[in-house]
Coordinates of C-alpha atoms in Angstrom, one line a residue:
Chain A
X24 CA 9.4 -8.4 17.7
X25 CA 10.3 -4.9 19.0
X26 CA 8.8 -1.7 17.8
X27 CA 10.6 -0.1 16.1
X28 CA 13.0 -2.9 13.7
X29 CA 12.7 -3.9 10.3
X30 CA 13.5 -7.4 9.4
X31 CA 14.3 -8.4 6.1
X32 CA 14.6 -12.0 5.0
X33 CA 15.6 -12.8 1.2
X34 CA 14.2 -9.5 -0.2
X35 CA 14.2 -9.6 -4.2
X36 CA 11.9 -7.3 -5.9
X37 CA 11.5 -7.2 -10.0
X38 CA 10.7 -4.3 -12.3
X39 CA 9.2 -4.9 -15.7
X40 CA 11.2 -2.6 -17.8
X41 CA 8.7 -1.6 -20.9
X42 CA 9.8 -1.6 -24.3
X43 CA 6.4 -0.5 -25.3
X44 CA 3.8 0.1 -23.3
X45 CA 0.7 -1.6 -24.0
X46 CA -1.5 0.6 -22.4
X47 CA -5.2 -0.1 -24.7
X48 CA -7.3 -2.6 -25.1
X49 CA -6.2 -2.9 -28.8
X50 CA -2.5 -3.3 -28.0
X51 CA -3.4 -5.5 -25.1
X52 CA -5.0 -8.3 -27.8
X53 CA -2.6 -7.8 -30.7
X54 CA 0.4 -8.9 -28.1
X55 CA -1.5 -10.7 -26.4
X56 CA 1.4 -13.3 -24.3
X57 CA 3.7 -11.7 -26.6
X58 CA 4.2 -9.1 -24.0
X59 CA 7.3 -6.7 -24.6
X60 CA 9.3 -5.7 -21.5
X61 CA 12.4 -7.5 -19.7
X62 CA 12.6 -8.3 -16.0
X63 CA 15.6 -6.0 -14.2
X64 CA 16.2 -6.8 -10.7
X65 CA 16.1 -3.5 -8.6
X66 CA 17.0 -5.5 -5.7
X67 CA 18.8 -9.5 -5.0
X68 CA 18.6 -11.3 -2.4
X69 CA 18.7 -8.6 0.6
X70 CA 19.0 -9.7 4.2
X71 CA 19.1 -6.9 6.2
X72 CA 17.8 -6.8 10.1
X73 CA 17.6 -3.1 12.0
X74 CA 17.1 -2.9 15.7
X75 CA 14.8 -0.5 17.4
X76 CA 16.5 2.8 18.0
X77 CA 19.2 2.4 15.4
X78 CA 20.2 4.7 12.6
X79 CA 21.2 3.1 9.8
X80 CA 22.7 5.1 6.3
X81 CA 22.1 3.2 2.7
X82 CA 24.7 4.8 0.4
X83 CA 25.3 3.9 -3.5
X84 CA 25.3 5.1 -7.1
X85 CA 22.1 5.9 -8.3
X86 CA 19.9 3.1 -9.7
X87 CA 21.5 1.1 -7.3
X88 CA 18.5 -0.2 -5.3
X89 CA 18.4 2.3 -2.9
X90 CA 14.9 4.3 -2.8
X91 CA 13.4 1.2 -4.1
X92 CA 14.2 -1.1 -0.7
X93 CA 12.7 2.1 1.1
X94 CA 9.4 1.5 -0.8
X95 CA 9.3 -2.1 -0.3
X96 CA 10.2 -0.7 3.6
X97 CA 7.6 1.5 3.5
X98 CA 4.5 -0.9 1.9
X99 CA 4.1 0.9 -1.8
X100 CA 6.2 -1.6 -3.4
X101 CA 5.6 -5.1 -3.3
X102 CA 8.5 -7.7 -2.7
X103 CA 8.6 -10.3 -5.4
X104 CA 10.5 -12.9 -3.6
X105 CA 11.3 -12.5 0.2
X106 CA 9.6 -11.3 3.6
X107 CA 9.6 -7.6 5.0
X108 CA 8.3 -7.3 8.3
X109 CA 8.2 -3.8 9.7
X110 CA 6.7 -3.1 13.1
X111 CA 5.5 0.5 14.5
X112 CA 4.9 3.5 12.6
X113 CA 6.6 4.3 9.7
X114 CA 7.0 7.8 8.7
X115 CA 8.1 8.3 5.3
X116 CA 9.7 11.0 4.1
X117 CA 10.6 9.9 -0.1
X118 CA 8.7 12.5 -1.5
X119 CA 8.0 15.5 0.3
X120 CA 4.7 17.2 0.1
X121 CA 3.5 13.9 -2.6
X122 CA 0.2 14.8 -0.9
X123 CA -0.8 18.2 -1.2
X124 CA -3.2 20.0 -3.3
X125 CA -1.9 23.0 -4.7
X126 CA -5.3 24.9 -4.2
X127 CA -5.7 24.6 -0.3
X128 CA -3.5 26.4 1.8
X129 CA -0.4 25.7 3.7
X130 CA -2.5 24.9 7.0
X131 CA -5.3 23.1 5.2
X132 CA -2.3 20.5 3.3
X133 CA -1.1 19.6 7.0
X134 CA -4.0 18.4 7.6
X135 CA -4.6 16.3 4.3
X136 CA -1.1 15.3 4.7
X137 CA -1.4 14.6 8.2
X138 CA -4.5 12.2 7.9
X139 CA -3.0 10.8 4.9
X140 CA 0.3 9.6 6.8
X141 CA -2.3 8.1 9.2
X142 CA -2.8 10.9 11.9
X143 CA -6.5 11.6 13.2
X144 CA -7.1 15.8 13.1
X145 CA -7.4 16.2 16.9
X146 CA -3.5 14.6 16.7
X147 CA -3.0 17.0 14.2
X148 CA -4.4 20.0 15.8
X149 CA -2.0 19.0 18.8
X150 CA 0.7 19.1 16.6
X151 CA -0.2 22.5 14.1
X152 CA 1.8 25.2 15.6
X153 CA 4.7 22.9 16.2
X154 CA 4.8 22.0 12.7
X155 CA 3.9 25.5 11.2
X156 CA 6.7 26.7 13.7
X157 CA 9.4 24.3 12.6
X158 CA 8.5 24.8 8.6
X159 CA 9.0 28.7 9.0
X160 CA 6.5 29.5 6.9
X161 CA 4.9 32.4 9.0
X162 CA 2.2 34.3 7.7
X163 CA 2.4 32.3 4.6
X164 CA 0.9 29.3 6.0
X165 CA -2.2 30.3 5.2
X166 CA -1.6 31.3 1.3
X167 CA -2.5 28.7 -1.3
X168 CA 0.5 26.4 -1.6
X169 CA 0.6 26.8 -5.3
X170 CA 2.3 29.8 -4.8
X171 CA 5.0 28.6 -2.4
X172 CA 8.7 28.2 -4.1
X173 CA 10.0 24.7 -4.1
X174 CA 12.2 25.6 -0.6
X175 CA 8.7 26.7 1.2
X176 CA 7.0 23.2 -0.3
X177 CA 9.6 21.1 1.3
X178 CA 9.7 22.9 4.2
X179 CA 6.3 22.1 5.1
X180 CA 6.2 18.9 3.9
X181 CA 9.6 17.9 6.2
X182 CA 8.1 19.1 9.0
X183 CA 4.7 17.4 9.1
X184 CA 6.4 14.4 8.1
X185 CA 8.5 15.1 11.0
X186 CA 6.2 15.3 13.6
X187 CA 3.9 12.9 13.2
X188 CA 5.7 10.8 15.9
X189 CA 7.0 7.5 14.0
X190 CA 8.6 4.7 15.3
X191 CA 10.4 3.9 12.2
X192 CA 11.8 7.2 9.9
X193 CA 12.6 6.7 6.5
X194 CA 14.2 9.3 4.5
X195 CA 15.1 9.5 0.9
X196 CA 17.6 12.6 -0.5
X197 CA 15.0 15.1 1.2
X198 CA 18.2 17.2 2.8
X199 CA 18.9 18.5 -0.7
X200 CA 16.2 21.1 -1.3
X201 CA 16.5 23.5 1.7
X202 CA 19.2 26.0 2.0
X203 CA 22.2 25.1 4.9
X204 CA 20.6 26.8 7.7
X205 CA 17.8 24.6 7.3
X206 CA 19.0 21.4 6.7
X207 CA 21.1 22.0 9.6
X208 CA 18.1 22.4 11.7
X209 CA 16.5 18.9 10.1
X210 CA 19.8 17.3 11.1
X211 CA 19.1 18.8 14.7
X212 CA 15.8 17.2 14.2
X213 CA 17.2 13.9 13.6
X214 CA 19.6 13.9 16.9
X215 CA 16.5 14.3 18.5
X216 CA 14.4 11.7 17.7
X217 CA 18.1 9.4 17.6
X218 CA 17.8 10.4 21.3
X219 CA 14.0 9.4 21.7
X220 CA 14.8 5.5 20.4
X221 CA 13.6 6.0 17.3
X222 CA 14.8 3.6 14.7
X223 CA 16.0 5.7 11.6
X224 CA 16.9 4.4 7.9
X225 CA 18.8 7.6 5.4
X226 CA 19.6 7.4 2.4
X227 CA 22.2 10.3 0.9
X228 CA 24.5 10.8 -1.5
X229 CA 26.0 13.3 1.3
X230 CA 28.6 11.6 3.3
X231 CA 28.6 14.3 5.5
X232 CA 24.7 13.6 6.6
X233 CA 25.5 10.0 7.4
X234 CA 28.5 9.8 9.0
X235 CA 26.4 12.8 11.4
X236 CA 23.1 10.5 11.8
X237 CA 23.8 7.4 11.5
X238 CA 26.2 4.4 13.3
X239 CA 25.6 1.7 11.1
X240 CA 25.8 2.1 7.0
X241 CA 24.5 -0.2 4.5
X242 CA 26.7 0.4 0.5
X243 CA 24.5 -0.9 -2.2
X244 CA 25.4 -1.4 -5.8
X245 CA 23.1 -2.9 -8.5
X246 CA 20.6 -4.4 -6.0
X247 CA 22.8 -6.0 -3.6
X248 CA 24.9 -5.5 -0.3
X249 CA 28.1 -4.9 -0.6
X250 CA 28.9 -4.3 3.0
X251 CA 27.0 -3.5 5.8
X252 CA 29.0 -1.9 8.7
X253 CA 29.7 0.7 10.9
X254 CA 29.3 4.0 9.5
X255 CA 32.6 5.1 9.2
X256 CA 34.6 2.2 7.7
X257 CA 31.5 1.6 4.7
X258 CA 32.0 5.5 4.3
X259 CA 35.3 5.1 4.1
X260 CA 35.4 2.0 1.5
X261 CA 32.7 3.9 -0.5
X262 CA 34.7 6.6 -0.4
X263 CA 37.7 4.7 -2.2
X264 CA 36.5 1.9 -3.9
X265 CA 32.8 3.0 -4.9
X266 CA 33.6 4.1 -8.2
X267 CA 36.2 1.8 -9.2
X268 CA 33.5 -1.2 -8.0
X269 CA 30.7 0.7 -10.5
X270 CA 33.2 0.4 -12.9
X271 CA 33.8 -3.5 -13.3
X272 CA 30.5 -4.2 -12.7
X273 CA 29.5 -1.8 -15.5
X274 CA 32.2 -3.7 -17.4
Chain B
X22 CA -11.6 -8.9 3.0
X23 CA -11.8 -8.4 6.8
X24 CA -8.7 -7.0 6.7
X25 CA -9.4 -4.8 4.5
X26 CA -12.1 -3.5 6.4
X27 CA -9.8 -2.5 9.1
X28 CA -7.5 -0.9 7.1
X29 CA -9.9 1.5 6.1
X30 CA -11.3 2.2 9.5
X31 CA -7.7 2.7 10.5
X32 CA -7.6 5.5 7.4
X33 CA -11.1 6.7 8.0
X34 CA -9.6 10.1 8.6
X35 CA -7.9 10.0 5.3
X36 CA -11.2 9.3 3.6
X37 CA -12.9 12.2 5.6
X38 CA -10.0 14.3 3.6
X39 CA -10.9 12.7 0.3
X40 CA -14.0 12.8 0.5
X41 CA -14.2 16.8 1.6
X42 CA -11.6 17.3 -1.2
X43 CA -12.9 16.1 -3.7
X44 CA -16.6 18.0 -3.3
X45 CA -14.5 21.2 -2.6
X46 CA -12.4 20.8 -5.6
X47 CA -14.8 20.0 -8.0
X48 CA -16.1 23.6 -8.3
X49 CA -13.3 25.8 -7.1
X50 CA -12.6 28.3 -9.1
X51 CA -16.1 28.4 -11.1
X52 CA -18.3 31.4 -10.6
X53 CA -21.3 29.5 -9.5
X54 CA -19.5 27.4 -7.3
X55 CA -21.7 24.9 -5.1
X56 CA -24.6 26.1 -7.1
X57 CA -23.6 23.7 -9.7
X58 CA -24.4 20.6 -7.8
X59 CA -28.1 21.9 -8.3
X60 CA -27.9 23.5 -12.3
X61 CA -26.4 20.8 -13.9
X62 CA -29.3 18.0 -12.7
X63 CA -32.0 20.5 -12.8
X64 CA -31.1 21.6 -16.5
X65 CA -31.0 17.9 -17.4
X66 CA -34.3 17.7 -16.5
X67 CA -35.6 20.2 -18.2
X68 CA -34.6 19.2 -21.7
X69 CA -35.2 15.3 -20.7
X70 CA -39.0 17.1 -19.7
X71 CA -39.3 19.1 -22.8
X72 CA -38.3 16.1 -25.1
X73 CA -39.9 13.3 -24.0
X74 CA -43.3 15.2 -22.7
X75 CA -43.8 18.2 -24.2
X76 CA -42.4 16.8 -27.9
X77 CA -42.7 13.1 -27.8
X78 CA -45.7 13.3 -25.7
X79 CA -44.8 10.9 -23.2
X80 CA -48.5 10.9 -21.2
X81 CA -47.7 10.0 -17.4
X82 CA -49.3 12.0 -14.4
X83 CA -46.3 14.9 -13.3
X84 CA -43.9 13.6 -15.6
X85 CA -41.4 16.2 -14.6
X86 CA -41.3 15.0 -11.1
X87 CA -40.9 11.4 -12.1
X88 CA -37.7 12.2 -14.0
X89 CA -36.2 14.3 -11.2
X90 CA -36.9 11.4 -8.8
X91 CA -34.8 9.0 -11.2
X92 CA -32.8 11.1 -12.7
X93 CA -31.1 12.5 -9.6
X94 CA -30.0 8.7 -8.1
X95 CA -29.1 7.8 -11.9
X96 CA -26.2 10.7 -11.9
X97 CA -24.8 9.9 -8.8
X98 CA -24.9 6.6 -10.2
X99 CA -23.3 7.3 -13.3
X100 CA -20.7 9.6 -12.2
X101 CA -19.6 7.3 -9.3
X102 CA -18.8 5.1 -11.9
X103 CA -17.0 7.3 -14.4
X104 CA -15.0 9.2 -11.5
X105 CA -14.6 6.3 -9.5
X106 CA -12.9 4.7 -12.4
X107 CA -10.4 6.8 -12.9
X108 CA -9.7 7.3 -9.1
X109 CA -6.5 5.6 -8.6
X110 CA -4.8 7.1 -12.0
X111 CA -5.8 10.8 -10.6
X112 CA -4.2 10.4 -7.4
X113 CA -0.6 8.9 -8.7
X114 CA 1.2 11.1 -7.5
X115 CA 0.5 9.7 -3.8
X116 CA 0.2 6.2 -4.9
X117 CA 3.5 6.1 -5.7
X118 CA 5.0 8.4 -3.1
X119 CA 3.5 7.3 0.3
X120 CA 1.5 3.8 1.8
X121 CA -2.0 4.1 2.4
X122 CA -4.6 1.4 1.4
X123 CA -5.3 1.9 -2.0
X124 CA -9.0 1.2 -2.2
X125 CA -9.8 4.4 -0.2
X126 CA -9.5 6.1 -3.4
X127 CA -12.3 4.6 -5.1
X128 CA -14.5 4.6 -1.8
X129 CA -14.2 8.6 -1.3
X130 CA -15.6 8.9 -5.0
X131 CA -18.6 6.9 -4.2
X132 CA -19.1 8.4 -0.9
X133 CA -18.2 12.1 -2.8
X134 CA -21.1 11.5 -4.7
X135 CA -23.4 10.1 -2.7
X136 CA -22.8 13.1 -0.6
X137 CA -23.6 15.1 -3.5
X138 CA -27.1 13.3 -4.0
X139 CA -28.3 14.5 -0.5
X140 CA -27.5 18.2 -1.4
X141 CA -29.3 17.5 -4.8
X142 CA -32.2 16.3 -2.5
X143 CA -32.6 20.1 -1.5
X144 CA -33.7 20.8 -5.1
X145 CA -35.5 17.9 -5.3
X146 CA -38.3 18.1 -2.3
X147 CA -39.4 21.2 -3.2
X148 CA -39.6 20.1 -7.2
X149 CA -42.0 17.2 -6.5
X150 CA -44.4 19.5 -4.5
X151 CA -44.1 21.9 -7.3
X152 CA -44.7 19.0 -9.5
X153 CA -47.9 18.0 -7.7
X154 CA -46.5 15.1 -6.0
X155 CA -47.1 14.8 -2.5
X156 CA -44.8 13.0 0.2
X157 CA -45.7 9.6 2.1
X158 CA -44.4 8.1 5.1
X159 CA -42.6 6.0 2.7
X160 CA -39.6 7.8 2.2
X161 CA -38.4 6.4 5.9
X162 CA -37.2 3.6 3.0
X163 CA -35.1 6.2 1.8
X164 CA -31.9 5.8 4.0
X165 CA -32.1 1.4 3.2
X166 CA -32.5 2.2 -0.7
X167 CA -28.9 4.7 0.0
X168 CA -27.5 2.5 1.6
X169 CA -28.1 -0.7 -1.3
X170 CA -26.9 2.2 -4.2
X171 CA -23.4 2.2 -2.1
X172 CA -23.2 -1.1 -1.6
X173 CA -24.2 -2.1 -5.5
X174 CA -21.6 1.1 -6.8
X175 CA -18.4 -0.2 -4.5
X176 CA -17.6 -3.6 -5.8
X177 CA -18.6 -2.4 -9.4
X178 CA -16.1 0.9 -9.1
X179 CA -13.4 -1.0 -7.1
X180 CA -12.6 -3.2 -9.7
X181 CA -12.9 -0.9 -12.7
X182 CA -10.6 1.6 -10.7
X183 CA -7.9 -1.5 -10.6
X184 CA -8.6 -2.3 -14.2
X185 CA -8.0 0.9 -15.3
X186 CA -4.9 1.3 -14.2
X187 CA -3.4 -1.3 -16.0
X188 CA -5.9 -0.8 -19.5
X189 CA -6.9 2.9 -20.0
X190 CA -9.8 1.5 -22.4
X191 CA -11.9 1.1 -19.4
X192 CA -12.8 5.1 -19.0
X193 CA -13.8 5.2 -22.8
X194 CA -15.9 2.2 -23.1
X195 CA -17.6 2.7 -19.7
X196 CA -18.7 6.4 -20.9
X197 CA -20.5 4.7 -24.3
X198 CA -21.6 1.4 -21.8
X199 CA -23.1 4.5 -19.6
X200 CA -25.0 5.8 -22.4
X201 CA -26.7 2.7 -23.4
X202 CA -26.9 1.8 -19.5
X203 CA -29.1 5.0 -18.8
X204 CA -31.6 4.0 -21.7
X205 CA -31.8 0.5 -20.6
X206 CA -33.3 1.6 -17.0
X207 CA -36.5 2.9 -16.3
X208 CA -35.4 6.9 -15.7
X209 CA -37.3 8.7 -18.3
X210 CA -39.8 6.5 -18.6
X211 CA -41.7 3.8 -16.7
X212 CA -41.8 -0.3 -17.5
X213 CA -45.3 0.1 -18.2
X214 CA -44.2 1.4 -21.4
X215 CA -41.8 -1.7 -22.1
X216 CA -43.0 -4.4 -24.6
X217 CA -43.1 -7.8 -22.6
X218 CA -41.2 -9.8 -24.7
X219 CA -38.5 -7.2 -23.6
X220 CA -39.0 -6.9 -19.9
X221 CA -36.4 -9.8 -19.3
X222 CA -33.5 -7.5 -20.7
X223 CA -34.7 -5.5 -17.6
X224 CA -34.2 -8.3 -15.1
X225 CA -30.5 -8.3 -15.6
X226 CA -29.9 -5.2 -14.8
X227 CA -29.6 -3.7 -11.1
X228 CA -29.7 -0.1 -12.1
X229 CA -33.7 -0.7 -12.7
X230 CA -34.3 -1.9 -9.2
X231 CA -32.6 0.6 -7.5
X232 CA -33.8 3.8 -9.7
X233 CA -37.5 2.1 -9.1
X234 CA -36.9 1.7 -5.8
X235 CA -36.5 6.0 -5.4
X236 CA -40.0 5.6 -7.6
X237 CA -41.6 3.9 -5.7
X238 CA -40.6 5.7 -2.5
X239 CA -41.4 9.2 -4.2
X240 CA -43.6 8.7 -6.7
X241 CA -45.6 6.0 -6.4
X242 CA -45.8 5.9 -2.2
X243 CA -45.5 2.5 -1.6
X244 CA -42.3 0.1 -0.3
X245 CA -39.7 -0.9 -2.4
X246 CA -39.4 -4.1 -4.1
X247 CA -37.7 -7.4 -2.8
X248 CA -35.9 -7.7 -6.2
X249 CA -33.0 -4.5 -4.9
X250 CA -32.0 -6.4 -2.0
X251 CA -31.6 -10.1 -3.8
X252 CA -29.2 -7.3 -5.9
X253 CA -27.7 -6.1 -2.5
X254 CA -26.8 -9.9 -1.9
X255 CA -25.4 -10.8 -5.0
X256 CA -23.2 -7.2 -4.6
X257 CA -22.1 -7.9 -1.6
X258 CA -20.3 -11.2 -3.1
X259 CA -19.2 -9.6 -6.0
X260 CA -17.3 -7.4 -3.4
X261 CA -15.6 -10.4 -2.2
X262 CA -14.3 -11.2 -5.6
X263 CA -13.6 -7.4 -6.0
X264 CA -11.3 -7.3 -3.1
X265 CA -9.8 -10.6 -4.0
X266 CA -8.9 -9.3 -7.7
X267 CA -8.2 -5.6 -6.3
X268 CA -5.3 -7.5 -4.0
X269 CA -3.7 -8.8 -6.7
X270 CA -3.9 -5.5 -9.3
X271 CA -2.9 -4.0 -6.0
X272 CA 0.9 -5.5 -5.8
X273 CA 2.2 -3.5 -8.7
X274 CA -0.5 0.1 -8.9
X275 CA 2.8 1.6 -7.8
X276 CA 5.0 1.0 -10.7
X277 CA 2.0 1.0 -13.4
X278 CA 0.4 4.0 -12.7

């Protein structure tokens, strides 16, 4: 396979929703096989193939499977029934910043970020002013990040995540937190790396963002696909018939 | 198991992070800072000294340097353990978010706290001189006797770490399993002092080895014992098992943590 694609063969993947959590040791032998959660299935029977190079939206209500397949894309989540086979480097951007310690400084969390997204520190080094250029963060980037507002936080954490040169991008709802100038700039960002081949998987409840990125759009609802097409039509359907779709199946 | 090897040499730089994270975090903010890493052991010492020589007169040549020679190894030992444990629940937050091979968590602690030892070591050169214990070519054992404490700690702390995650007992009963641990082992005093009938107890436990081995080395100037590297073996099977059990805790640490 290509570098670059995803392939995804029967995906299923289970959470065990908690009644009570039996956390001790105690609790643990007093329900012992007696074990007090119910199975939900975040995600049923997915088959979903991306080429190299192509950008590809996942749109649906929430708790609709969404950021969960990007886990199972990414490796933190486990698939309970099905294959995932990703090849090349995935950068992830789900949480932004998930990595940094809030008593280093802005330049010191690159590079604990960086190394943690795989990146050795002469890579990083490479990379620094680029990255402390695109976040904006100026003098700043050398104040504890405990003290940064949540706009500066994301900043950074967008643009190491950024430019660590993946193959494969995955984005969760990250466009959200900076103000319009910015995420216009991180849409500029995307073009860019659209035009290097990269292959590119967005999720957003923004319609906006994904008719701009992406050419292909996947609509989700309650763990499955509902149709996987070009970006405009799924948009489009979404557009009219995604509510009134949430509300029979709620029903 | 081979693989897993690889993954963490393809996230050795992330452990170099860890690892330097974790032994600059641990006294940031505090006025004494690094100097810590030399008070706390030292002031253990003392009291362990004052107790067990100058009240329960304990009668063993330089009995202060013998318990910094254990001692020091014992609380990396012990709070390998303890942190190592709890490892994988203090860094949720990116277990959760972002992919990286799990078992680097519990690794950095070990190798956090070995790290730690070494500096200790600074302290405790200088002590055993003052002490009246001399050095001996012996301690070119030193580095092979490091070496078996990280490879005897690993599978030990990579398998609580997993544990622990999915039964917060562990932490609690480890710290009381600790306690009793560090009085079964030959720190504060020597096996001379054990009743035969007893000395089999001893034989099951790897901490005694390894804690005599730094005796031996220090103390006593003479080479180690077989006994810590038939330990070494059996550890480095258990890690096997480890992995194998770590695997499988492994396929749902994101969504129990």
């Amino acid at each position: 396979m290509d570098t670059g694609s995803i392939d995804i063969q029967n995906l299923s993947k289970r959470f065990r929703v908690h009644q009570e959590r039996n956390f001790t040791l105690k609790e643990r032998l007093i329900y012992w096989k007696r074990a007090k959660w119910t199975d939900f299935w975040a995600l049923k029977d997915i088959h979903l193939a991306v080429a190299p190079g192509e950008s590809i939206g996942l749109v649906g209500r929430n708790g609709s499977g969404k950021s969960t397949l990007l886990k199972v894309i990414s490796g933190i989540l486990f698939p309970d029934q099905g294959t995932v086979n990703v090849h090349g480097k995935v950068s992830s951007l789900l949480e932004l910043g998930a990595g940094f310690h809030p008593e280093f400084s802005g330049r010191e969390n690159i590079f604990v970020n960086g190394t943690i997204m795989g990146l050795s520190r002469r890579d990083i080094k490479e990379r620094i002013d680029q990255i402390i250029e695109f976040s904006e963060l100026g003098r700043f980037i050398d104040e504890p990040v405990r003290s940064y507002s949540s706009g500066m936080y994301m900043r950074l954490g967008f643009s190491v995540a950024i430019n660590i040169d993946p193959d494969i991008l995955l984005v969760d709802e990250v466009l959200a937190v900076g103000d319009a100038r910015f995420q216009e700039k991180c849409i500029q960002k995307f073009y860019e790396l659209k035009a290097l081949g990269k292959t590119i998987v967005f999720v957003s409840h923004d319609a906006g963002a994904v008719a701009k990125i992406c050419d292909r759009c996947v609509w989700l609802q309650n763990g499955h696909i509902v149709l996987d097409s070009g970006a405009a039509e799924v948009l489009e359907t979404y557009a009219e018939k995604g509510d009134e779709q949430y509300a029979t199946a709620e029903s | 198991m081979l693989s897993s090897i690889k993954e963490i040499w393809r996230y050795k730089e992330m452990l170099r992070t860890l690892v330097f994270m974790d032994l600059r975090t641990k006294y940031k903010g505090s006025i004494l800072g690094f100097l810590w890493t030399f008070l706390n052991p030292l002031m253990t010492i003392l009291i362990y000294t004052l107790i067990f020589h100058t009240i329960m007169r304990v009668s063993m040549p330089h009995y202060l340097g013998y318990v910094f020679v254990g001692q020091l190894p014992w609380n990396f030992f012990q709070t390998a353990m303890l942190a190592g444990t709890g490892s994988i629940l203090q860094y949720a937050n990116m277990v959760k978010k972002i992919y990286f091979p799990r078992q680097i968590l519990p690794l950095s602690i070990v190798l956090s706290n070995g790290i730690n030892y070494l500096l200790s070591l600074i302290i405790l050169i200088p002590a055993l001189l003052v002490t009246g214990v001399s050095l001996s070519w012996h301690l070119i054992w030193f580095p092979v006797i490091l070496a078996a404490q990280f490879i005897l700690l690993y599978p030990m702390v990579l398998l609580l770490s997993a544990l622990q995650v999915y039964m917060r007992d562990i932490q609690h009963m480890l710290v009381i399993f600790l306690t009793a641990w560090f009085y079964f082992t030959p720190v504060i005093y020597s096996m001379e002092m054990v009743p035969k009938r007893y000395a089999w107890v001893y034989d099951l436990n790897p901490a005694k080895p390894l804690i005599q081995s730094y005796q031996d080395i220090f103390y006593y100037h003479r080479s180690p014992s077989w006994v810590l590297f038939a330990w070494v073996l059996i550890a480095v099977a258990g890690t096997f098992v480890a992995q194998r059990i770590f695997n499988h805790l492994n396929r749902r640490m994101a969504e129990e943590v």
